[in-house]
mmCIF file of C-alpha atoms in Angstrom:
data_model
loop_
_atom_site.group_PDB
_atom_site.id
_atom_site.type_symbol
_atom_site.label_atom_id
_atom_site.label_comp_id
_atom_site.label_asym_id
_atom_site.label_seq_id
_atom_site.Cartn_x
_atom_site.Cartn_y
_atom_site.Cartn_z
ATOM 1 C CA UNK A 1 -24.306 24.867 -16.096
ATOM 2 C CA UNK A 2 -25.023 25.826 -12.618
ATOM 3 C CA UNK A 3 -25.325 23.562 -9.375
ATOM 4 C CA UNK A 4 -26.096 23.930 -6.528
ATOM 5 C CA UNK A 5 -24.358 22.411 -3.267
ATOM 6 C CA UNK A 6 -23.883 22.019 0.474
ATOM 7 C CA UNK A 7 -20.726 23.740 2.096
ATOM 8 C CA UNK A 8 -19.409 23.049 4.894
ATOM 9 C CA UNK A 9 -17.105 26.221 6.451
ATOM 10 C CA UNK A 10 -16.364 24.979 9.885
ATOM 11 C CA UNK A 11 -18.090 22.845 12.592
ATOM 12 C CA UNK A 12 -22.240 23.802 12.387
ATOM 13 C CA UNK A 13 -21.395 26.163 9.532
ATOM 14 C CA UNK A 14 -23.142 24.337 6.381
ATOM 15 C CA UNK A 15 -24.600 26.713 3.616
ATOM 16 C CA UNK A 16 -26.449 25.697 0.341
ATOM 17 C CA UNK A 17 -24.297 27.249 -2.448
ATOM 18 C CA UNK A 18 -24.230 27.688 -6.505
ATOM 19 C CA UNK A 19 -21.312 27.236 -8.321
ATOM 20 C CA UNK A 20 -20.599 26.256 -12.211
ATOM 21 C CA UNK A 21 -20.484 22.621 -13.229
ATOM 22 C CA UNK A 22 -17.728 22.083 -16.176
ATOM 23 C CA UNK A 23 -18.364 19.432 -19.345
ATOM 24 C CA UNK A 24 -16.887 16.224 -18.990
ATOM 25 C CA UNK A 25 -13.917 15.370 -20.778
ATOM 26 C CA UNK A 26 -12.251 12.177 -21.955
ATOM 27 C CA UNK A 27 -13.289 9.690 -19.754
ATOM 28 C CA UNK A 28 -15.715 11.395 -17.503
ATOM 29 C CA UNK A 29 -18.983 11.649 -16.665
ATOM 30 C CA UNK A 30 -21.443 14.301 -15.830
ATOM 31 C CA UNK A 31 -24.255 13.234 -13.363
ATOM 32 C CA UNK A 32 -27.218 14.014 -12.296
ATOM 33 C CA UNK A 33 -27.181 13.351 -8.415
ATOM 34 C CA UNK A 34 -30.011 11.529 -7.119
ATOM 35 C CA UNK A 35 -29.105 10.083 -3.728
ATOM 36 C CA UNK A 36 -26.102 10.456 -1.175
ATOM 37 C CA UNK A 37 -26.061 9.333 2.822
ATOM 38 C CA UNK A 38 -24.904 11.056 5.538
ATOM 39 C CA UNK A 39 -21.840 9.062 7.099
ATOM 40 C CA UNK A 40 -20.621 9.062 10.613
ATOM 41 C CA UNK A 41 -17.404 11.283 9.226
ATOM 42 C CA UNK A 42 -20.011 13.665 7.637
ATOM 43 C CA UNK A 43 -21.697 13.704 11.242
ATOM 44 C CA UNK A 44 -18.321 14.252 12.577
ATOM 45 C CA UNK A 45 -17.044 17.206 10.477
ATOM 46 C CA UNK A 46 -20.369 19.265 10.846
ATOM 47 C CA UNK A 47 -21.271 18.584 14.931
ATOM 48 C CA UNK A 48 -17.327 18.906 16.063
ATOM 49 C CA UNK A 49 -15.042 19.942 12.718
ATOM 50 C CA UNK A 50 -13.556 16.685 12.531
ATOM 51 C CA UNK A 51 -12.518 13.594 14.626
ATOM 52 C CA UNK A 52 -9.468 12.416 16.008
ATOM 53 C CA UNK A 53 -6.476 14.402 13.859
ATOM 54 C CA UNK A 54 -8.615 14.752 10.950
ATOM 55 C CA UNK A 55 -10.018 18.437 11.173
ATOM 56 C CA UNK A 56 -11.673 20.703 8.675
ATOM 57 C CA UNK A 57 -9.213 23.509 7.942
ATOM 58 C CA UNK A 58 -10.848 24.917 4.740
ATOM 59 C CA UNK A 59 -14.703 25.006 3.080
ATOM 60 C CA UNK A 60 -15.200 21.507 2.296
ATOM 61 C CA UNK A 61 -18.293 19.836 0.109
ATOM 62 C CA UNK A 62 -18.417 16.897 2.111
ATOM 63 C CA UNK A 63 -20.740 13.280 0.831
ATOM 64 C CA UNK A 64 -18.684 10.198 0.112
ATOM 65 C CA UNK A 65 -21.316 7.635 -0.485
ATOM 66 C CA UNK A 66 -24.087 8.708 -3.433
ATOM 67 C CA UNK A 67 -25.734 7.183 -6.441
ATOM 68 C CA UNK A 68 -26.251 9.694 -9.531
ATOM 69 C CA UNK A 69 -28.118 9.027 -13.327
ATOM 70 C CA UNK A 70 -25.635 9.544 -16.087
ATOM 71 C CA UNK A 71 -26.152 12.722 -18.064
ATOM 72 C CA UNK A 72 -23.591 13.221 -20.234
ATOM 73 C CA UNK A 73 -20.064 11.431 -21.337
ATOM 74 C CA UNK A 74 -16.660 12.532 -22.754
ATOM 75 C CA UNK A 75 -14.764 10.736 -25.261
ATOM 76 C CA UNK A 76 -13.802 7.398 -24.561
ATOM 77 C CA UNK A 77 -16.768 6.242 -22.663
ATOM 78 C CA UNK A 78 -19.104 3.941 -23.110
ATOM 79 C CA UNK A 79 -22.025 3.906 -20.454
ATOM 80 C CA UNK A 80 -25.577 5.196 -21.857
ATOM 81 C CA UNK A 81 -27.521 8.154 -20.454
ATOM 82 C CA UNK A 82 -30.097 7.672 -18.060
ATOM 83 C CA UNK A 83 -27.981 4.833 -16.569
ATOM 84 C CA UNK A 84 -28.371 4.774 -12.625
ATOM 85 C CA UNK A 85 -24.823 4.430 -11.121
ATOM 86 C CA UNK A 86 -23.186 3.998 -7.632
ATOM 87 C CA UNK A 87 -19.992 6.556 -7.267
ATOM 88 C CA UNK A 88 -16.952 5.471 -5.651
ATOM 89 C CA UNK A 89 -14.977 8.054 -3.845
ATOM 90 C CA UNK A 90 -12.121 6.462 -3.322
ATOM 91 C CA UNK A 91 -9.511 7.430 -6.367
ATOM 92 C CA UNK A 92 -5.461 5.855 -5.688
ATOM 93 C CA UNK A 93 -3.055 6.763 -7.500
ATOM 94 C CA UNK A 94 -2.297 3.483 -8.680
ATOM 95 C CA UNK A 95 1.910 4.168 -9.184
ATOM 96 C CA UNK A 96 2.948 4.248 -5.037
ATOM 97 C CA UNK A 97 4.710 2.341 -2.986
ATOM 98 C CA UNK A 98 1.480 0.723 -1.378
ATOM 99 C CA UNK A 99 -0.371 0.578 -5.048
ATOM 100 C CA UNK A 100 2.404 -1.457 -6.619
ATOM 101 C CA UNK A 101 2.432 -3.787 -3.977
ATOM 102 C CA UNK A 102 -1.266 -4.518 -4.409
ATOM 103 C CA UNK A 103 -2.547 -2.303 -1.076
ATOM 104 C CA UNK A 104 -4.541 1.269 -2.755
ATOM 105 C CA UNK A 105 -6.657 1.633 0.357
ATOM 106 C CA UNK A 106 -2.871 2.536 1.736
ATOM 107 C CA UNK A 107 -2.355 4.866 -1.200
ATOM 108 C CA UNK A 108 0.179 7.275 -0.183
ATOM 109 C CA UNK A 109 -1.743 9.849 -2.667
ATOM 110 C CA UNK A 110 -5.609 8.818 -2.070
ATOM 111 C CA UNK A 111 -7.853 11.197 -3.106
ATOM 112 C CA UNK A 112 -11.426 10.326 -1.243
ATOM 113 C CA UNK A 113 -13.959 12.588 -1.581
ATOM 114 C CA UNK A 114 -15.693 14.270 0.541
ATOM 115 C CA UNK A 115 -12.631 13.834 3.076
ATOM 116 C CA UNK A 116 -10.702 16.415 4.939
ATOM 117 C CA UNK A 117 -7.843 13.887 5.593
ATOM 118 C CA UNK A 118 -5.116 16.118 2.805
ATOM 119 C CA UNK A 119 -4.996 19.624 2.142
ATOM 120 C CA UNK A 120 -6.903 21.000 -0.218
ATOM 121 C CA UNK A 121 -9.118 18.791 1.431
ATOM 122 C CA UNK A 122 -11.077 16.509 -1.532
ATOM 123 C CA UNK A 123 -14.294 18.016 -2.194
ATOM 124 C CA UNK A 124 -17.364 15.413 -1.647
ATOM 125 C CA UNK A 125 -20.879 14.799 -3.390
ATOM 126 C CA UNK A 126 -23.655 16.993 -1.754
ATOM 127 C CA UNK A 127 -24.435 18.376 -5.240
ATOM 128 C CA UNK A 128 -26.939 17.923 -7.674
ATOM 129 C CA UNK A 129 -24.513 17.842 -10.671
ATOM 130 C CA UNK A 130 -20.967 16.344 -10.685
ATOM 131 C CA UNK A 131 -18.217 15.075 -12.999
ATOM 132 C CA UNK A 132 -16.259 12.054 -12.455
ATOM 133 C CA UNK A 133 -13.912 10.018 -13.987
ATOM 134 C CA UNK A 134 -16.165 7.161 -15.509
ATOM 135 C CA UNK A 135 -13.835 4.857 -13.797
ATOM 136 C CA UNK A 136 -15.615 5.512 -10.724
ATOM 137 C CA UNK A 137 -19.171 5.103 -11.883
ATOM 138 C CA UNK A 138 -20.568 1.389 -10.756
ATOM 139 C CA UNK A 139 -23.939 0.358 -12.775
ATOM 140 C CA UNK A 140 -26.689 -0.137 -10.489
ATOM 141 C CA UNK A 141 -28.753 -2.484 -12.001
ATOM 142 C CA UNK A 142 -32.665 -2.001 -13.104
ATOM 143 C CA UNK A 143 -34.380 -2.514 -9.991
ATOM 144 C CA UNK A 144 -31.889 -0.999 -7.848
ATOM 145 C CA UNK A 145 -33.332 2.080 -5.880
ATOM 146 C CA UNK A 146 -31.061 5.290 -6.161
ATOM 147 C CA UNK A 147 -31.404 5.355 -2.275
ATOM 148 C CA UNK A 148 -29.869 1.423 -2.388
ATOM 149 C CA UNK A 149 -27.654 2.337 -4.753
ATOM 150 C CA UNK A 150 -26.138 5.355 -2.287
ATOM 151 C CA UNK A 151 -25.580 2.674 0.289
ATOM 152 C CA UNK A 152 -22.728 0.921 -2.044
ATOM 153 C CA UNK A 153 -20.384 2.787 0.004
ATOM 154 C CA UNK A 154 -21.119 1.729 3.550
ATOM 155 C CA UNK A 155 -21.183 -1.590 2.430
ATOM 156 C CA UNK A 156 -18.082 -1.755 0.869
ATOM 157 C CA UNK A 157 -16.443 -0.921 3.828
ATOM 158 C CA UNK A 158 -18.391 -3.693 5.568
ATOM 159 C CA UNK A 159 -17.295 -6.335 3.283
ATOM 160 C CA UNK A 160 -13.753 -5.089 3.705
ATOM 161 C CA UNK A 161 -14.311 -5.410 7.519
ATOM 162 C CA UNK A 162 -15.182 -9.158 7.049
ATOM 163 C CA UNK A 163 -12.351 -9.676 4.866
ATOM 164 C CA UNK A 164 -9.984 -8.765 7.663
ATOM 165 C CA UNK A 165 -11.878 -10.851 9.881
ATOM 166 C CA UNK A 166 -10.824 -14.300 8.061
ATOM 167 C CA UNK A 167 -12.940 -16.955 8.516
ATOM 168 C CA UNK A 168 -16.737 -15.981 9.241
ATOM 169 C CA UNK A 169 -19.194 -19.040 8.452
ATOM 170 C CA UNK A 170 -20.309 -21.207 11.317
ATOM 171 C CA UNK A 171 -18.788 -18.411 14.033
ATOM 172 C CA UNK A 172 -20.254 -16.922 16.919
ATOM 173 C CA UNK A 173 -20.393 -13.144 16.329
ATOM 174 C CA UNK A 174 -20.632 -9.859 18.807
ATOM 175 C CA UNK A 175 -21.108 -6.276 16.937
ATOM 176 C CA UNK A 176 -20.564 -3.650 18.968
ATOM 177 C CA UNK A 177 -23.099 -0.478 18.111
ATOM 178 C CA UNK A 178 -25.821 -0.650 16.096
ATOM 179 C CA UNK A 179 -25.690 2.356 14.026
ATOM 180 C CA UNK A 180 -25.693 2.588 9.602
ATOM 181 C CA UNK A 181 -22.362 0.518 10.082
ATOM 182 C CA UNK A 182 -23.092 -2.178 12.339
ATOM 183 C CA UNK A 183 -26.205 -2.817 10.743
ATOM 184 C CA UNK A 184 -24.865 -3.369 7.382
ATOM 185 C CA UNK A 185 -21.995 -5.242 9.549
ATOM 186 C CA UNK A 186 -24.571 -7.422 10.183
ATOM 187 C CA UNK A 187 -25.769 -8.109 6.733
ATOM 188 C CA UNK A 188 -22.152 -8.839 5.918
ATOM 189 C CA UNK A 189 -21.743 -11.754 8.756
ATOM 190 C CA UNK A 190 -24.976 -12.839 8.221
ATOM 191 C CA UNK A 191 -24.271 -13.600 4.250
ATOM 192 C CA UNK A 192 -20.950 -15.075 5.042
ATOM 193 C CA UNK A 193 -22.666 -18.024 7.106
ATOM 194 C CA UNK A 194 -22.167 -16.555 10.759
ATOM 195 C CA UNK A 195 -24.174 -19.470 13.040
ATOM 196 C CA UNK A 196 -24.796 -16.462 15.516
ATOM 197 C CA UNK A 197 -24.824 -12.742 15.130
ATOM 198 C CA UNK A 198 -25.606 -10.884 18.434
ATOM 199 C CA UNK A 199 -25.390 -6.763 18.436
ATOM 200 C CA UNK A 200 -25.241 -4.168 21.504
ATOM 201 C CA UNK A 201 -26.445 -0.762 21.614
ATOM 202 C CA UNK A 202 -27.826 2.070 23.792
ATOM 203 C CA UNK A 203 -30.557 2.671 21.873
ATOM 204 C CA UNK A 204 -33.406 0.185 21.176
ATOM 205 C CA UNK A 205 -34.551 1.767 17.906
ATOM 206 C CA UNK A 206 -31.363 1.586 16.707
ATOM 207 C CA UNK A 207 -31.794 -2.387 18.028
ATOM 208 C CA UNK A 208 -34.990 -2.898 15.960
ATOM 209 C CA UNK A 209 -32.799 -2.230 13.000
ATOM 210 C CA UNK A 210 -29.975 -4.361 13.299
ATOM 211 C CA UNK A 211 -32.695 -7.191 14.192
ATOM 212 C CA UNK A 212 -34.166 -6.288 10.618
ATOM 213 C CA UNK A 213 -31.308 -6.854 9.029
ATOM 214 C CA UNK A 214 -30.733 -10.382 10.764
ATOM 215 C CA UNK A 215 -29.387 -10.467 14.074
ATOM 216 C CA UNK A 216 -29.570 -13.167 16.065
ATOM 217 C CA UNK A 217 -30.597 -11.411 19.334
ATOM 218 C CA UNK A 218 -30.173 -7.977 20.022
ATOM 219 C CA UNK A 219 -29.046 -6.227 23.279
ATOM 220 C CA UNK A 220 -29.313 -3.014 25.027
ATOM 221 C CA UNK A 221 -25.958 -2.433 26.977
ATOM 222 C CA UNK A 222 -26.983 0.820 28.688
ATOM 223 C CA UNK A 223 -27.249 -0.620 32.228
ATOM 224 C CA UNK A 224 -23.674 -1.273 32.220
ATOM 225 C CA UNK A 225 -20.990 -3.896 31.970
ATOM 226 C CA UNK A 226 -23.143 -6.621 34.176
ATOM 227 C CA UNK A 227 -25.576 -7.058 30.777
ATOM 228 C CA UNK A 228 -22.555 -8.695 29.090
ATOM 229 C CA UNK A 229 -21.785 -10.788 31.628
ATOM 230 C CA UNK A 230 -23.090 -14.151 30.394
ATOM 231 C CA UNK A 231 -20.931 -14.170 27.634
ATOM 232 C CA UNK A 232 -17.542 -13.958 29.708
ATOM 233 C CA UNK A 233 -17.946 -17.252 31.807
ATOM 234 C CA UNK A 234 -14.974 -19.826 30.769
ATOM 235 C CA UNK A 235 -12.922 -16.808 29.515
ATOM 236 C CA UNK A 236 -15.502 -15.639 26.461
ATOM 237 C CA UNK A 237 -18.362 -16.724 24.412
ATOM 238 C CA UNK A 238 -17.411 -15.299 21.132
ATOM 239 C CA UNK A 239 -14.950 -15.861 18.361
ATOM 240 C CA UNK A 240 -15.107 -12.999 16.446
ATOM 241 C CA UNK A 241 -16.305 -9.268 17.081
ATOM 242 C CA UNK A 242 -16.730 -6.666 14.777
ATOM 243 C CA UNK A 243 -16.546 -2.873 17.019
ATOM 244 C CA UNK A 244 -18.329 -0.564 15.382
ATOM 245 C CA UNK A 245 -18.598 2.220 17.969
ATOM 246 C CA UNK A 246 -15.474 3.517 19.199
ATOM 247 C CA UNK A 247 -16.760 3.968 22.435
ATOM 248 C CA UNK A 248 -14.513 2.905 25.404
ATOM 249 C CA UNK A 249 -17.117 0.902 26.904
ATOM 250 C CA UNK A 250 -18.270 -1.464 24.034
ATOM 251 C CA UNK A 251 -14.348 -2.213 23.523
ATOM 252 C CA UNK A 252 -14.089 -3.203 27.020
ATOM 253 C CA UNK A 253 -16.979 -5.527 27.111
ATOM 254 C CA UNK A 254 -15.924 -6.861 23.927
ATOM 255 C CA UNK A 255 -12.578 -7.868 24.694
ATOM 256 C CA UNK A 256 -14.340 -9.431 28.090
ATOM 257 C CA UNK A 257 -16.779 -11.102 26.181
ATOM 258 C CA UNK A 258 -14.646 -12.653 23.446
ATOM 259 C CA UNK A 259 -12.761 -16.016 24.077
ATOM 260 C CA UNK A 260 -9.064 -16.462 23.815
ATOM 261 C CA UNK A 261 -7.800 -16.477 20.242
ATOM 262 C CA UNK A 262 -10.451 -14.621 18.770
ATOM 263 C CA UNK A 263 -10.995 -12.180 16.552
ATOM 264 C CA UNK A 264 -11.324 -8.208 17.227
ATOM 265 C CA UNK A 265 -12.248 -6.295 13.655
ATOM 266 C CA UNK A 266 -11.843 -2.331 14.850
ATOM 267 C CA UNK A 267 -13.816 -0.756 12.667
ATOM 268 C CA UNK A 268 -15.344 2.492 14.898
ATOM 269 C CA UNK A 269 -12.905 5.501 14.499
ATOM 270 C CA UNK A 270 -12.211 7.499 17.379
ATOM 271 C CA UNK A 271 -9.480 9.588 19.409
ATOM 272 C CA UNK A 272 -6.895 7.640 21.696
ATOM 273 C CA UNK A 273 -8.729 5.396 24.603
ATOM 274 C CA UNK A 274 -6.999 3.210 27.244
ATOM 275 C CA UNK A 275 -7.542 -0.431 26.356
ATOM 276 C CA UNK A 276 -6.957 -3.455 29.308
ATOM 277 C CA UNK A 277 -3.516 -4.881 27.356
ATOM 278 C CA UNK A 278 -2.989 -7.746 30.088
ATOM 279 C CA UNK A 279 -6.269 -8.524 29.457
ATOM 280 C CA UNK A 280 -5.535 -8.567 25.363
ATOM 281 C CA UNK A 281 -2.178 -10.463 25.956
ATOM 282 C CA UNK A 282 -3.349 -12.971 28.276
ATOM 283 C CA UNK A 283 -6.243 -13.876 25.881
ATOM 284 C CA UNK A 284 -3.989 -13.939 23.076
ATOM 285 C CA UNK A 285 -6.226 -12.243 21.111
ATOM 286 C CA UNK A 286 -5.420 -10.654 17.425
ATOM 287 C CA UNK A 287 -7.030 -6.929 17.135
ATOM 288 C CA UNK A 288 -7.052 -5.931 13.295
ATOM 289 C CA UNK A 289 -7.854 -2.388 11.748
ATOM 290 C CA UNK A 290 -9.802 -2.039 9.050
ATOM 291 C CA UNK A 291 -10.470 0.998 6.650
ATOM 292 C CA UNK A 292 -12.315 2.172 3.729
ATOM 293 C CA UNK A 293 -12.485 -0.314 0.754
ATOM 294 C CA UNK A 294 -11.170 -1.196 -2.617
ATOM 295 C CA UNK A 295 -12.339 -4.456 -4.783
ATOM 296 C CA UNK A 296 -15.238 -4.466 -2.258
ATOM 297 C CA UNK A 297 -17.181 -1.482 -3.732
ATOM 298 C CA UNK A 298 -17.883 -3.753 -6.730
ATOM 299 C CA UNK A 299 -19.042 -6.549 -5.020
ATOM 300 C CA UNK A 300 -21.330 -4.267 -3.233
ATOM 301 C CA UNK A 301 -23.360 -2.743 -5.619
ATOM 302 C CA UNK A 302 -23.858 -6.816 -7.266
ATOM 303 C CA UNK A 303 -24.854 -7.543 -3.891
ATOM 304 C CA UNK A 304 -27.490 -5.240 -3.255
ATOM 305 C CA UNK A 305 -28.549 -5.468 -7.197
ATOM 306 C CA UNK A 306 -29.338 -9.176 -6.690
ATOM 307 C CA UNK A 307 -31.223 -8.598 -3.641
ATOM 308 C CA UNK A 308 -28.779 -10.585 -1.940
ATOM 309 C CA UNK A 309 -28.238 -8.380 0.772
ATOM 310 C CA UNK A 310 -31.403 -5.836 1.609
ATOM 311 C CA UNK A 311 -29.911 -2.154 3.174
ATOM 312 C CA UNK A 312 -33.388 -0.777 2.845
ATOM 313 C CA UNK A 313 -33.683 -1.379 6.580
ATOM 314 C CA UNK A 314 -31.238 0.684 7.284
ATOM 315 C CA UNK A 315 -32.774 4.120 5.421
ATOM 316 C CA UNK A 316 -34.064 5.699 7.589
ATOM 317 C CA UNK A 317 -35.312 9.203 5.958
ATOM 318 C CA UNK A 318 -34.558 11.062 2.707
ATOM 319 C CA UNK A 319 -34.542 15.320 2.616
ATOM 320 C CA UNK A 320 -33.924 17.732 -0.039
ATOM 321 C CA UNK A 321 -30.342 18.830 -0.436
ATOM 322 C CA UNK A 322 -32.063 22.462 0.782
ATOM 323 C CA UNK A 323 -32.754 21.083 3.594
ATOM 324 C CA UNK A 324 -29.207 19.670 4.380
ATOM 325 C CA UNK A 325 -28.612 20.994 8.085
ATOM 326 C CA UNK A 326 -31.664 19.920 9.070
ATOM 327 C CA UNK A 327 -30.659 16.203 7.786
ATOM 328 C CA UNK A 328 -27.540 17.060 9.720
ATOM 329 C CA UNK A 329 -29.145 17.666 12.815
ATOM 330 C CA UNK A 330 -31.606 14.632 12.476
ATOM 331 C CA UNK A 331 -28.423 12.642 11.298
ATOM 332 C CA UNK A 332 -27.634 13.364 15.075
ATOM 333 C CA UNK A 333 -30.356 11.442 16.768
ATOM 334 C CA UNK A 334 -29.646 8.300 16.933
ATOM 335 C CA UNK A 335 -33.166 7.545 18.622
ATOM 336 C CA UNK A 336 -35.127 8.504 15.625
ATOM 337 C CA UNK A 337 -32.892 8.096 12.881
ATOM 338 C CA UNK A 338 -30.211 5.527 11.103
ATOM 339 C CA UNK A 339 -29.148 6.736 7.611
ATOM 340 C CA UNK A 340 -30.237 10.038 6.615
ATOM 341 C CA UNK A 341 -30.093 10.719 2.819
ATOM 342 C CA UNK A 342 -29.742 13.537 0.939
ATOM 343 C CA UNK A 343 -31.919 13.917 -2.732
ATOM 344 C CA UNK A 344 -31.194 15.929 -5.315
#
């Protein structure tokens, strides 16, 4: 069997491809492809060939969040054909250091596909046919869209950004860029029980979205530092922000705006930046990474199965895997798009 993919050589070099799909074995699962978003890494690797120390250094299929329909299984495995499914990428190796100690998103052997992060780098899911362990195959539930299904992934790393976040219900919340992330960052808060979710952005389409997927009040920040400034009186209005754009700015404001003690979830990824430490120390405030997901990803797909969180706001458009560097490039404007899907 044949398939055909998108390639990624080096930074704007993405070419449509054929190569031979193998049978499953024991425990695997051959899929047909039927959905898979374009993530800000994606975005990354094809406009500058990476981000921060993570480059592209070989061809790379790239696509870590997709939803396929089960083909065909190996031996061992029990899920029926037809069956719509949400793919994790993320594969530990279950035996580490980290692993045994009950952290895999710290794997010191991850394999995450679609991510140029090792060498070989781990080949994505911008393909219309593609074996997996079975283990990594999430049923999507009957009225679950395969476009929904695709957006398991972002989610997942949402709901791991609110678990680092401690307590959420009945807390006033700032999110910091308003892109596919902060969006479904503000699904996340707002099913937790935030009493107040307010996001920031440059862009007011981007705005509309996070409103539609229940913000409190929304906020365009592109005047400066001065539209923030009724949340800093009495040394910060917030308790908890989520960052979401890496951009020096939006950190700034954020530690401004938040009050002392709170809560900063980092969950934008970028190169280094200065960041105001008297101003961090003085507020006493705790700053916590967050990355990827690993228990999450189920909860996720139950979530947007039961309708209990809607990402539909957030899709945005939907092109033909043929037509992948034009996704790419529309992937890029944040003014007329949010998450751009490949179909398959």
């Amino acid at each position: 069997m044949q398939t055909r993919l998108a390639r990624l050589y080096r930074k704007g070099d993405l070419r449509i491809e054929t190569e031979s799909v193998p049978a499953p074995g024991p425990g695997e699962v051959l899929l047909k492809m039927a959905a898979a978003g374009i993530c800000g890494s994606d975005l990354h690797y094809y406009q500058d060939g990476g981000f921060g120390p993570v480059r592209v250094c070989e061809p790379i299929i790239p696509g870590h969040e997709a939803s396929g329909i089960v083909s065909q299984t190996g031996e061992g495995v029990d899920l029926e054909a037809g069956t719509l499914v949400a793919v994790n990428p993320s594969q530990p190796c279950g035996h580490c250091e980290y692993c045994g100690k009950g952290l895999p998103i710290h794997c010191l052997d991850m394999r995450f596909m679609g991510s140029a992060m090792r060498l070989p780098h781990e080949q994505g899911m911008f393909r219309q046919w593609l074996v997996v362990p079975a283990r990594q195959c999430f049923e999507s539930g009957a009225a679950t869209t395969p476009a929904e299904a695709a957006c398991s992934e972002p989610l997942s790393v949402c709901l791991h950004a609110a678990s680092r976040a401690g307590e959420i219900a009945g807390k006033r919340i700032l999110i910091t860029g308003a892109g596919p992330i902060g969006c479904l960052m503000v699904a996340a808060a707002h099913h937790h029980g935030a009493a107040e979710i307010v996001v920031t952005d440059l862009a007011d389409a981007a705005l509309e979205r996070a409103e539609a997927m229940g913000a409190s009040r929304t906020i365009n920040v592109s005047g400066g530092p001065a539209t923030l400034a009724e949340f800093e009186a009495g040394k910060g209005y917030f308790d908890l922000v989520f960052e979401c754009s890496a951009a020096a700015p939006a950190i700034h404001s954020a530690i401004a705006a938040i009050r002392p003690r709170g809560t900063i979830v980092q969950i934008g990824v970028t190169g280094e930046i200065p960041v105001p430490l008297n101003a961090i120390v003085g507020k006493e405030l705790q700053i916590h990474g967050t990355q990827r997901f690993h228990e999450e990803f189920a909860t996720a797909v139950a979530l947007i199965a039961s309708r209990s969180i809607d990402v539909k706001p957030i899709i945005s458009h939907s092109l033909p895997l043929e037509e992948a560097n034009a996704a790419f490039i529309l992937a890029g404007d944040r003014t007329a798009a949010c998450k751009v899907q490949l179909t398959f």
